[in-house]
PDB file of C-alpha atoms in Angstrom:
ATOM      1  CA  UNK S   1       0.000   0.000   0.000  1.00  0.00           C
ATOM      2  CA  UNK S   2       3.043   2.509   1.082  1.00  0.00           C
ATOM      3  CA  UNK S   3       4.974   1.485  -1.588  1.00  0.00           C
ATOM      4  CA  UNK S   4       2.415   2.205  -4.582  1.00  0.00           C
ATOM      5  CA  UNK S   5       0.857   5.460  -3.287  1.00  0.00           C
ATOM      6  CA  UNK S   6       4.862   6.976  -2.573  1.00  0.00           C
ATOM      7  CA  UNK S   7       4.870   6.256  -6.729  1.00  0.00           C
ATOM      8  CA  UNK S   8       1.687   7.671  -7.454  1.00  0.00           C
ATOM      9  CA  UNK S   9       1.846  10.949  -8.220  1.00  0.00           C
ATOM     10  CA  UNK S  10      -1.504  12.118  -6.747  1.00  0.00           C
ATOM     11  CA  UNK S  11      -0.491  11.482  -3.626  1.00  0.00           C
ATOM     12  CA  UNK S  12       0.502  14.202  -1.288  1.00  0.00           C
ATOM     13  CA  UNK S  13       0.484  12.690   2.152  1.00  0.00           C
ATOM     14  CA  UNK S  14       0.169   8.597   3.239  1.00  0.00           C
ATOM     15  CA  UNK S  15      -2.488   8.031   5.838  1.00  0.00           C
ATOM     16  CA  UNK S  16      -2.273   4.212   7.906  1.00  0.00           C
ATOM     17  CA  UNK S  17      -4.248   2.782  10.117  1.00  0.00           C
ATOM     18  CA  UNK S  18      -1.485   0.230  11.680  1.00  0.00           C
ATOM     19  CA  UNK S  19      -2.626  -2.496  13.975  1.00  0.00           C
ATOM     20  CA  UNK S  20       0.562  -4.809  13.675  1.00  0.00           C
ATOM     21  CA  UNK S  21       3.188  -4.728  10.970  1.00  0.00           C
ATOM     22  CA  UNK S  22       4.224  -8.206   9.659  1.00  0.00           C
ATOM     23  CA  UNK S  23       7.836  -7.067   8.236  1.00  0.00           C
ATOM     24  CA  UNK S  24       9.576  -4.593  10.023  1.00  0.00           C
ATOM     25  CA  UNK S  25      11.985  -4.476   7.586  1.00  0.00           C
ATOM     26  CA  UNK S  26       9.901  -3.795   4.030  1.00  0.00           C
ATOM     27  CA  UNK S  27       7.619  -1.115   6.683  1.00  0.00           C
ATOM     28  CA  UNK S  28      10.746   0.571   7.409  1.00  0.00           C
ATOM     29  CA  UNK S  29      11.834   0.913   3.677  1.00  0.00           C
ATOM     30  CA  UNK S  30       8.692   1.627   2.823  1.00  0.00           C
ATOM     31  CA  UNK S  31       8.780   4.507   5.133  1.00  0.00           C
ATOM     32  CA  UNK S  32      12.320   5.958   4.319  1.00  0.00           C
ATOM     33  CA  UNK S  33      10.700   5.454   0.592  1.00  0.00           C
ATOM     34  CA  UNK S  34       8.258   7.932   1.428  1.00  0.00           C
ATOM     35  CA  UNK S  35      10.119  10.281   3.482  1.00  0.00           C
ATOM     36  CA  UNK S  36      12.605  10.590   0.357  1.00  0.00           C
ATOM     37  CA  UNK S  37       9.448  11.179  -1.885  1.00  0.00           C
ATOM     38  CA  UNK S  38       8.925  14.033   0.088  1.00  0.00           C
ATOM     39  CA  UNK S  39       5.520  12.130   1.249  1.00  0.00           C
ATOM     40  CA  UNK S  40       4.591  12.491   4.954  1.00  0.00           C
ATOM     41  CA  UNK S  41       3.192   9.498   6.636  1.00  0.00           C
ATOM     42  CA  UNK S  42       0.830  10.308   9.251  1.00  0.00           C
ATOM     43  CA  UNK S  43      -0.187   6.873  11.532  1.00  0.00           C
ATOM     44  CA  UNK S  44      -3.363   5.875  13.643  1.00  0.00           C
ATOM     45  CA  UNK S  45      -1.605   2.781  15.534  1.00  0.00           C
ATOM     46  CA  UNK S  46      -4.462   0.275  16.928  1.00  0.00           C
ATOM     47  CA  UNK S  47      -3.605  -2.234  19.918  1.00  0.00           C
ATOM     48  CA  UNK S  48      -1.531  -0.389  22.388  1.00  0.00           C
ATOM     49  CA  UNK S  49      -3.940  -1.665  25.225  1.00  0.00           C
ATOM     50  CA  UNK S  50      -3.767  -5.266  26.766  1.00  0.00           C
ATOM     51  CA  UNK S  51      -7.081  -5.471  25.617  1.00  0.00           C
ATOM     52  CA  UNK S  52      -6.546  -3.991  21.947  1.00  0.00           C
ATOM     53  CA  UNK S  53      -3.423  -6.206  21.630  1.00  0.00           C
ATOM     54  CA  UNK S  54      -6.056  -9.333  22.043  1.00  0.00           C
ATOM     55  CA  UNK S  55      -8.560  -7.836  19.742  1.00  0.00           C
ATOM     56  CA  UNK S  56      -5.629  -7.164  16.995  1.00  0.00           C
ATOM     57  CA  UNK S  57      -4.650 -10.886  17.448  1.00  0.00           C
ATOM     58  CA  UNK S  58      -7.966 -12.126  16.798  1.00  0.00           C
ATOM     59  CA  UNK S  59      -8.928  -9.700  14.062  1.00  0.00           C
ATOM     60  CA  UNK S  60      -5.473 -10.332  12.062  1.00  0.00           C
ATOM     61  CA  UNK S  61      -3.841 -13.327  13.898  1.00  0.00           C
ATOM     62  CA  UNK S  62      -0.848 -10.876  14.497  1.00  0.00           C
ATOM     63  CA  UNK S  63       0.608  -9.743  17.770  1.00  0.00           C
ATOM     64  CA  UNK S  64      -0.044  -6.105  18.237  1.00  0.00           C
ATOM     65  CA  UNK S  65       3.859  -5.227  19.522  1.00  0.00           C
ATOM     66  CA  UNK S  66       4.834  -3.051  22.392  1.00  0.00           C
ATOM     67  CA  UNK S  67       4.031   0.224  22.041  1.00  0.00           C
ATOM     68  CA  UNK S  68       7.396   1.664  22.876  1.00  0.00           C
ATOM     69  CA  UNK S  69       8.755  -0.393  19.997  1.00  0.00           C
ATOM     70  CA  UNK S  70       5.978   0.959  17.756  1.00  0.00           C
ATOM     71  CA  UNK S  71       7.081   4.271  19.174  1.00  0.00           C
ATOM     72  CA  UNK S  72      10.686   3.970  18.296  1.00  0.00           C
ATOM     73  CA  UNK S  73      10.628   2.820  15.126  1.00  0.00           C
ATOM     74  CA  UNK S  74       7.865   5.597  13.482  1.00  0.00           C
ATOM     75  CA  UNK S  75       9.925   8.186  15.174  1.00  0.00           C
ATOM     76  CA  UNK S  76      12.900   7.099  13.876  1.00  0.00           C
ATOM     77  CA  UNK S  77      11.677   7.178  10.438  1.00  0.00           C
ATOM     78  CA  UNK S  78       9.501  10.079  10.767  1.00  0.00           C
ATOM     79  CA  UNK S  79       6.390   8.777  10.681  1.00  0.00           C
ATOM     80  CA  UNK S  80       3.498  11.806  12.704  1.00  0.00           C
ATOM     81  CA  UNK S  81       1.718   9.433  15.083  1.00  0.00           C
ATOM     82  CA  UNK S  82      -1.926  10.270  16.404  1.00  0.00           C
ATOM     83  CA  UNK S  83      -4.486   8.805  18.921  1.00  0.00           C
ATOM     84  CA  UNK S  84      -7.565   9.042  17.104  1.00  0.00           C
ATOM     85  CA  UNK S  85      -9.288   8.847  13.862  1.00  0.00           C
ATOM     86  CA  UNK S  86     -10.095  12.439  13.572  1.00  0.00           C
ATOM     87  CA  UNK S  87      -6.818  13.604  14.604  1.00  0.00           C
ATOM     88  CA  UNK S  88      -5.828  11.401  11.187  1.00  0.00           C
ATOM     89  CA  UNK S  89      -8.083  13.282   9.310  1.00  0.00           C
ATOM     90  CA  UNK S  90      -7.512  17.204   9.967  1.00  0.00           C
ATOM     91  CA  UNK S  91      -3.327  15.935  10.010  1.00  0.00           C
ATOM     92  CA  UNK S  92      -3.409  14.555   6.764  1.00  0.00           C
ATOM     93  CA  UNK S  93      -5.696  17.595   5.410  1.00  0.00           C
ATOM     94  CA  UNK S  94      -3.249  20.249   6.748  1.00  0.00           C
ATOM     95  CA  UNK S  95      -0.089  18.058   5.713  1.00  0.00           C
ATOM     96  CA  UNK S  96      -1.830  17.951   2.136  1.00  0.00           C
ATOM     97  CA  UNK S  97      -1.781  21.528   1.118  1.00  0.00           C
ATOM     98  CA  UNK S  98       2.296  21.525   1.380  1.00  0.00           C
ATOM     99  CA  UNK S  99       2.527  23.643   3.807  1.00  0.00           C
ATOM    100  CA  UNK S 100       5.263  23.523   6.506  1.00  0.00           C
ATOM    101  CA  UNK S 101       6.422  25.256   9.471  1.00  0.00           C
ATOM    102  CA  UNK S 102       9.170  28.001   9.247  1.00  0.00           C
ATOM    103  CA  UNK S 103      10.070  26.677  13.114  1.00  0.00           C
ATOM    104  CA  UNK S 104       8.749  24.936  15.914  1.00  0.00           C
ATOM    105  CA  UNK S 105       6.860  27.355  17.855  1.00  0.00           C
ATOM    106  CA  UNK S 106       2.737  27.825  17.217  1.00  0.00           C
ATOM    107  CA  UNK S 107       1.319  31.284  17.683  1.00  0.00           C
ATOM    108  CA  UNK S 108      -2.270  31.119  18.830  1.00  0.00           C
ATOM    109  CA  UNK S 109      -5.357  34.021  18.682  1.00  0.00           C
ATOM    110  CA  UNK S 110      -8.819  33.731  20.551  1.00  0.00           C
ATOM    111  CA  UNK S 111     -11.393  36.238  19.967  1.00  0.00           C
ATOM    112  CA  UNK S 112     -11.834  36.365  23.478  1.00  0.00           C
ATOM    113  CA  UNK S 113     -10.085  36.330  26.791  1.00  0.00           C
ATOM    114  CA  UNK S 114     -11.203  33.454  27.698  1.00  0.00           C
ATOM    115  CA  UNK S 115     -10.453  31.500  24.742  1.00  0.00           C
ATOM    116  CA  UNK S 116      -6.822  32.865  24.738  1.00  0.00           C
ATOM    117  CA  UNK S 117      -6.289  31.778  28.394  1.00  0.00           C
ATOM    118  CA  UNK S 118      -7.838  27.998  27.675  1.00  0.00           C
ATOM    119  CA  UNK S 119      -5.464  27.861  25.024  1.00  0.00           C
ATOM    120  CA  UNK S 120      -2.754  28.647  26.964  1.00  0.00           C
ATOM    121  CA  UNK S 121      -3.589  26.433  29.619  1.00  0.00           C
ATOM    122  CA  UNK S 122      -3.765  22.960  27.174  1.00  0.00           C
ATOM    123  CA  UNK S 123      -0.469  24.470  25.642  1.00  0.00           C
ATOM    124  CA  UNK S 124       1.221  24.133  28.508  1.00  0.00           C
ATOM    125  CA  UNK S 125      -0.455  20.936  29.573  1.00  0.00           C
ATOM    126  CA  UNK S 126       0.937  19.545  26.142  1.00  0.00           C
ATOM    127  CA  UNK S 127       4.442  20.994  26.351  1.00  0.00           C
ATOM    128  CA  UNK S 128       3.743  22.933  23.614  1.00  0.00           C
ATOM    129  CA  UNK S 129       6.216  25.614  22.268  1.00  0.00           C
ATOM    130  CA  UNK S 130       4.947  28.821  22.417  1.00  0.00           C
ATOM    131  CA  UNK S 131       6.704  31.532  20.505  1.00  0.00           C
ATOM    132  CA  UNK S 132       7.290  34.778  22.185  1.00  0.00           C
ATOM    133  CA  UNK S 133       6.883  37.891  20.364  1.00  0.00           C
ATOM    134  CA  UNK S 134       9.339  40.163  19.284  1.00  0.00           C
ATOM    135  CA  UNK S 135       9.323  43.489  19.917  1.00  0.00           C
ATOM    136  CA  UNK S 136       8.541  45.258  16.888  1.00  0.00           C
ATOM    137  CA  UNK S 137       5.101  42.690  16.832  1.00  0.00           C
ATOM    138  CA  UNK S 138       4.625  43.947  20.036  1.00  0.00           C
ATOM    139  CA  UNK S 139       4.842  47.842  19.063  1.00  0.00           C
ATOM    140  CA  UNK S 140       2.902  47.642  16.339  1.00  0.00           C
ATOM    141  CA  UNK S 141       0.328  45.751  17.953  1.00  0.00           C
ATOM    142  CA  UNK S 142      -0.020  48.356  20.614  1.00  0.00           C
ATOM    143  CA  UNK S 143      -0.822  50.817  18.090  1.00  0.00           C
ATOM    144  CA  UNK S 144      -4.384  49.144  17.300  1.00  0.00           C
ATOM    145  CA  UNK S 145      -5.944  48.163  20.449  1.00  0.00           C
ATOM    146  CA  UNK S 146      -8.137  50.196  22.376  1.00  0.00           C
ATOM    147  CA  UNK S 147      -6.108  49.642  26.083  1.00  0.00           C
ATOM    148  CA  UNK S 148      -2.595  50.680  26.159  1.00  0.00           C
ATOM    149  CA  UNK S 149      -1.997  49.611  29.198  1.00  0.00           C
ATOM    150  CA  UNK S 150      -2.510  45.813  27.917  1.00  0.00           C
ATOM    151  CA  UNK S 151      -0.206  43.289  27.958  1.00  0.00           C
ATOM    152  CA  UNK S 152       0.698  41.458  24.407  1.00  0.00           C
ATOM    153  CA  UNK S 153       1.388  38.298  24.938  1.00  0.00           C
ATOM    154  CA  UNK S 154       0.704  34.613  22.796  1.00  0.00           C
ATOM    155  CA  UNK S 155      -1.966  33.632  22.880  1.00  0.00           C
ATOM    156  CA  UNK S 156      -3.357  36.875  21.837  1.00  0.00           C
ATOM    157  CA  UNK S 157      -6.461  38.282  22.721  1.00  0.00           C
ATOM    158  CA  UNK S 158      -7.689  39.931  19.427  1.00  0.00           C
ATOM    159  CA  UNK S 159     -11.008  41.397  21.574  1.00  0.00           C
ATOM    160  CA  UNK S 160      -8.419  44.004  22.693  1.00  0.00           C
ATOM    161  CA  UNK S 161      -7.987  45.777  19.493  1.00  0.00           C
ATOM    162  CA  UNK S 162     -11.881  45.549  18.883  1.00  0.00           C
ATOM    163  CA  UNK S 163     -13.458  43.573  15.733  1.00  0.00           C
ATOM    164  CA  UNK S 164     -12.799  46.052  13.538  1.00  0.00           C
ATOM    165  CA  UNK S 165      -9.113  45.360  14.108  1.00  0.00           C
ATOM    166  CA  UNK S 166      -9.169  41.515  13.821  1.00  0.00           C
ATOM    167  CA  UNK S 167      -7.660  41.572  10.075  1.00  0.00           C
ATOM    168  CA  UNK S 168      -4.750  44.162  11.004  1.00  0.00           C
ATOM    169  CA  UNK S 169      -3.761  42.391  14.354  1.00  0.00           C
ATOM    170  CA  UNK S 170      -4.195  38.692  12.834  1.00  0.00           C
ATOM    171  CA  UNK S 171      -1.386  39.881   9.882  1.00  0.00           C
ATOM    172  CA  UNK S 172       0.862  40.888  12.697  1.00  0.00           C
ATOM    173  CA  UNK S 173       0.836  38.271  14.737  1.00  0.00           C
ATOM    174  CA  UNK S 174       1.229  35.636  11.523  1.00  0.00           C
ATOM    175  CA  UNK S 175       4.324  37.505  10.217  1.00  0.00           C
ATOM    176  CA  UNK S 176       6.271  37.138  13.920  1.00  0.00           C
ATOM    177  CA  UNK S 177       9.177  35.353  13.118  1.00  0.00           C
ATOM    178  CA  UNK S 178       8.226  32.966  15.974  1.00  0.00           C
ATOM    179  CA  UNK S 179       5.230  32.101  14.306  1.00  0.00           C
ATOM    180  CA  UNK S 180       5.154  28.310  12.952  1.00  0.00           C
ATOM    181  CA  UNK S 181       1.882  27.603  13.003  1.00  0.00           C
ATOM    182  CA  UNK S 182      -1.232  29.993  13.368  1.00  0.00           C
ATOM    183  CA  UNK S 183      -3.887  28.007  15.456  1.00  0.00           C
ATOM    184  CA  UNK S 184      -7.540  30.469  15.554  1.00  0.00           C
ATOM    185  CA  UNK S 185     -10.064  29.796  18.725  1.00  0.00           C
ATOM    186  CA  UNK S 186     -12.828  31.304  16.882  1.00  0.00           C
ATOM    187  CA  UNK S 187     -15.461  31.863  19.475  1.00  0.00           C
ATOM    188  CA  UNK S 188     -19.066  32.724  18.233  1.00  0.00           C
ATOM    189  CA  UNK S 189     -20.503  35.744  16.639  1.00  0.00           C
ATOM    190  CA  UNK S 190     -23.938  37.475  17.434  1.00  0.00           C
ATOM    191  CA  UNK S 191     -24.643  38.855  13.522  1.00  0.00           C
ATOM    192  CA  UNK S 192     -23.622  37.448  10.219  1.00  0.00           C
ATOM    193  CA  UNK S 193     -21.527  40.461   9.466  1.00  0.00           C
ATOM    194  CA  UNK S 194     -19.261  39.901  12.555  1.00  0.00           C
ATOM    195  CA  UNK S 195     -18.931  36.428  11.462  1.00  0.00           C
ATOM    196  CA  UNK S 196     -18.086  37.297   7.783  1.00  0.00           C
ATOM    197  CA  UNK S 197     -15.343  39.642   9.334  1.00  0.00           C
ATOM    198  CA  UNK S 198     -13.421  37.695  11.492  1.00  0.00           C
ATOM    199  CA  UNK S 199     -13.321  34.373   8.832  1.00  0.00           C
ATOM    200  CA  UNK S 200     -12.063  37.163   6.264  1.00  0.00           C
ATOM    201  CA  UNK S 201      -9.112  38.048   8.979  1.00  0.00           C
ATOM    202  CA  UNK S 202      -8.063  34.343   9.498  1.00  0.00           C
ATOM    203  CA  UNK S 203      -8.475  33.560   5.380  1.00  0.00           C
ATOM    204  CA  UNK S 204      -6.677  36.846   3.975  1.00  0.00           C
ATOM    205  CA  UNK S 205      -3.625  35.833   6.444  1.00  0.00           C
ATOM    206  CA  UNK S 206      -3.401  32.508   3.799  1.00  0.00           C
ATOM    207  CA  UNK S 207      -2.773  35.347   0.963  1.00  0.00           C
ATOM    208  CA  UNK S 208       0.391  36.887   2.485  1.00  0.00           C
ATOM    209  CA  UNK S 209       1.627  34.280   4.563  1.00  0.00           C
ATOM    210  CA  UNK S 210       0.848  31.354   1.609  1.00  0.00           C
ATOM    211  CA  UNK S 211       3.132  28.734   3.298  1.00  0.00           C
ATOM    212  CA  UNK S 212       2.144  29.312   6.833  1.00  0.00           C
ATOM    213  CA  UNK S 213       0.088  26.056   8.230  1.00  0.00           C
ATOM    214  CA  UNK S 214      -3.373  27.350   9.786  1.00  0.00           C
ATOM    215  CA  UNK S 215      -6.074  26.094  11.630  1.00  0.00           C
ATOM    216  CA  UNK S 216      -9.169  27.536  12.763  1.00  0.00           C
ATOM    217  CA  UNK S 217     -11.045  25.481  15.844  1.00  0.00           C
ATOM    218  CA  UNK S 218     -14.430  26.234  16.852  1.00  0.00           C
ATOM    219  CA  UNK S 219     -15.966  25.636  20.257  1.00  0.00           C
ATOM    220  CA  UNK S 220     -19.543  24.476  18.843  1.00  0.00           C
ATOM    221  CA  UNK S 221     -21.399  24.615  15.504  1.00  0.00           C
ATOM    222  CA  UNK S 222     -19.996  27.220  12.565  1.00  0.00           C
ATOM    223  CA  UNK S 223     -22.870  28.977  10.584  1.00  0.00           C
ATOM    224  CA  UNK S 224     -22.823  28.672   7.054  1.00  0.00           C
ATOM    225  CA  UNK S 225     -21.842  32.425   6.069  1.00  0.00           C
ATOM    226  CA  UNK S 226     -18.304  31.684   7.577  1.00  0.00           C
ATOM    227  CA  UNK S 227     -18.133  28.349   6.278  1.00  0.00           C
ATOM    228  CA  UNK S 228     -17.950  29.327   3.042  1.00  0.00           C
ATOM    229  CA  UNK S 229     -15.400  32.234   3.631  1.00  0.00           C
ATOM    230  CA  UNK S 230     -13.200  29.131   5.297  1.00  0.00           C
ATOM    231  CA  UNK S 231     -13.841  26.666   2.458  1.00  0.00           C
ATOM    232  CA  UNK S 232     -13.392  29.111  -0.569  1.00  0.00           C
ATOM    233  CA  UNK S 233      -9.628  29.691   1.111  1.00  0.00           C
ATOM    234  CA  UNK S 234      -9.039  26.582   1.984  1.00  0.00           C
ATOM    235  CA  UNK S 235      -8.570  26.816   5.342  1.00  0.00           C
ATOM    236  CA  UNK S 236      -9.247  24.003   7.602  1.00  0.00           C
ATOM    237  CA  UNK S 237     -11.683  24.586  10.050  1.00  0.00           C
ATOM    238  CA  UNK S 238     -12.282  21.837  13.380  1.00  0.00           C
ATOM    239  CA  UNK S 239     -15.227  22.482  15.388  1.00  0.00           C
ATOM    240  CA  UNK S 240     -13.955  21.101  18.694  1.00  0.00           C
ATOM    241  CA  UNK S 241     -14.557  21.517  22.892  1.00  0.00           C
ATOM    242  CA  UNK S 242     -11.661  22.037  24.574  1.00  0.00           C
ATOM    243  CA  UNK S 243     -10.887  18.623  26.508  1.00  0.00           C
ATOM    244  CA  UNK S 244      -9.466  18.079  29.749  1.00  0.00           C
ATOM    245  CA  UNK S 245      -6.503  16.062  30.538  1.00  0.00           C
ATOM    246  CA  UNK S 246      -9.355  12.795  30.880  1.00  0.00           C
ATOM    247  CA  UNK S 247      -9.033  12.716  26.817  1.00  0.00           C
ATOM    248  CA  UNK S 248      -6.330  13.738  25.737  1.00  0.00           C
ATOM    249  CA  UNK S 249      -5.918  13.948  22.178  1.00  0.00           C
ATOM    250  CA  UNK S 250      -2.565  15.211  20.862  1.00  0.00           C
ATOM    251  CA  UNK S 251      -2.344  16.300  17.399  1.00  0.00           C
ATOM    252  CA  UNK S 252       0.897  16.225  16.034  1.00  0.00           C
ATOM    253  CA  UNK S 253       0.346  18.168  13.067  1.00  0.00           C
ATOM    254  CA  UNK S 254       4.046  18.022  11.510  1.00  0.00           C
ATOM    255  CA  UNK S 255       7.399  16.078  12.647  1.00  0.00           C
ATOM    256  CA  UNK S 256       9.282  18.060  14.783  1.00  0.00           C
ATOM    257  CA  UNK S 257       6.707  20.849  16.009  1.00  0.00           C
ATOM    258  CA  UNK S 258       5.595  18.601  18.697  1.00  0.00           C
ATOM    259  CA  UNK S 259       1.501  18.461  19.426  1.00  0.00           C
ATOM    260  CA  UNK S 260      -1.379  20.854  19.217  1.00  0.00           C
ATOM    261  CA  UNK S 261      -3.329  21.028  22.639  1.00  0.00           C
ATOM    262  CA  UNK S 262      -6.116  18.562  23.728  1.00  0.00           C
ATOM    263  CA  UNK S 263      -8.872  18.838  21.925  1.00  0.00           C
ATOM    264  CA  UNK S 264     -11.822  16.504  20.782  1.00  0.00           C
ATOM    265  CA  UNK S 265     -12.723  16.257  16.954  1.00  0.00           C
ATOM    266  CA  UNK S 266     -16.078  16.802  15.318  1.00  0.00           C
ATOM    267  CA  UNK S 267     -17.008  17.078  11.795  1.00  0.00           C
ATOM    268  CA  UNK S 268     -14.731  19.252   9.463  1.00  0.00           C
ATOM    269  CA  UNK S 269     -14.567  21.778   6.982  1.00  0.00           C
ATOM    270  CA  UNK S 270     -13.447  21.288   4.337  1.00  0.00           C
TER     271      UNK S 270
END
């Protein structure tokens, strides 16, 4: 399966659902294969539990493996591990549009306080690299918010430079050279046209910034006028609730960034 979708040249990114591997050897190759392609794998390994390792050997007559050996070897050969289905899904999407991070730090936004500090909180949970930033970002973020007395720090709190400031500040922010990844807590809107606004300042950042990976998470359902600002873009949107430590769900989104912060997947767009 590796082997023919590394040679076919519509493939951008190798998803696997892995519940035991019968030749370590050929996997392996078959992994540096696609690594040298310039193919990411991304993996969803089944049967780490005592009880998955039984259900593996009676769905495939295979042993499941320890999971630190599992571990081992996809690190070694680069292979982005994640813990659920979902998590599959929105990594491959991302990994598909070729983008990559400029470093390993993830700048994050919320349109709220709140949001900002919940963010902060599962990035630190995680051990997620935050990037710090620099001082011209700083400045010239200071120039467009309505309290000068506030305190710019990542995550950023875009409700302090007012909605009508969300497309300025979001530019800023992505062009910080700490800025790997831009991850978006979009919390809701009252009226369509507030909405419309702040999917236009997460979407235009994809014009200037073209190779900057972002992601846009929602804490319940996205109305279809910001939708469709998201999917003419192409930027992938996850409506997710933030999750506590209970389920965690670590998204590594690309080999050697680390994870993205707990959250739990629902239905994407696009």
């Amino acid at each position: 399966y590796v082997e023919y979708m590394v040679d076919d040249e519509e493939t951008k990114v190798i998803a696997l659902i892995v519940d035991s591997v019968g030749d370590g050897k050929r996997f392996r190759q078959a992994m540096r294969k696609a690594r040298e392609a310039g193919k990411p794998v991304v993996a969803l390994k089944l049967g780490d539990s005592d009880l998955g390792k039984e259900a593996t050997k009676a769905h495939s007559s295979h042993l499941a493996g320890g999971k630190e050996a599992y571990d081992a070897i996809l690190r070694a050969e680069g292979v982005i591990r994640v813990p659920t289905l979902e998590a599959l899904a929105i990594t491959a999407s991302i990994l598909a549009q070729g983008k990559r991070p400029k470093c390993d730090t993830v700048t994050a936004c919320s349109t709220s306080g709140g949001g900002a500090i919940m963010m902060a909180d599962r990035f630190d949970e995680q051990g997620i690299k935050v990037g710090r930033f620099s001082e011209q970002t700083v400045k010239s973020v200071l120039e467009s918010i309505r309290f000068q007395s506030a305190t710019i720090v990542n995550p950023f709190d875009l409700g302090l430079g007012g909605r009508y400031h969300y497309i300025e500040n979001v530019r800023k922010i992505a062009g910080d050279p700490s800025t790997g990844v831009l991850v978006c807590y979009a919390t809701p809107m009252a009226t369509e046209e507030k909405r419309v606004q702040m999917a236009h300042a997460f979407t235009d950042v994809t014009q200037d910034y073209p190779d900057l990976p972002v992601l846009v998470l929602f804490p319940g359902k996205i109305e279809a006028d910001e939708a469709a600002v998201y999917q003419a873009a192409g930027v992938p949107i996850v409506v997710a609730l933030m999750a506590g430590k209970e389920l965690p769900v670590e998204m590594a989104l690309f080999m050697g960034l680390g994870s993205l912060p707990a959250f739990i997947f629902m239905p994407m767009v696009p």
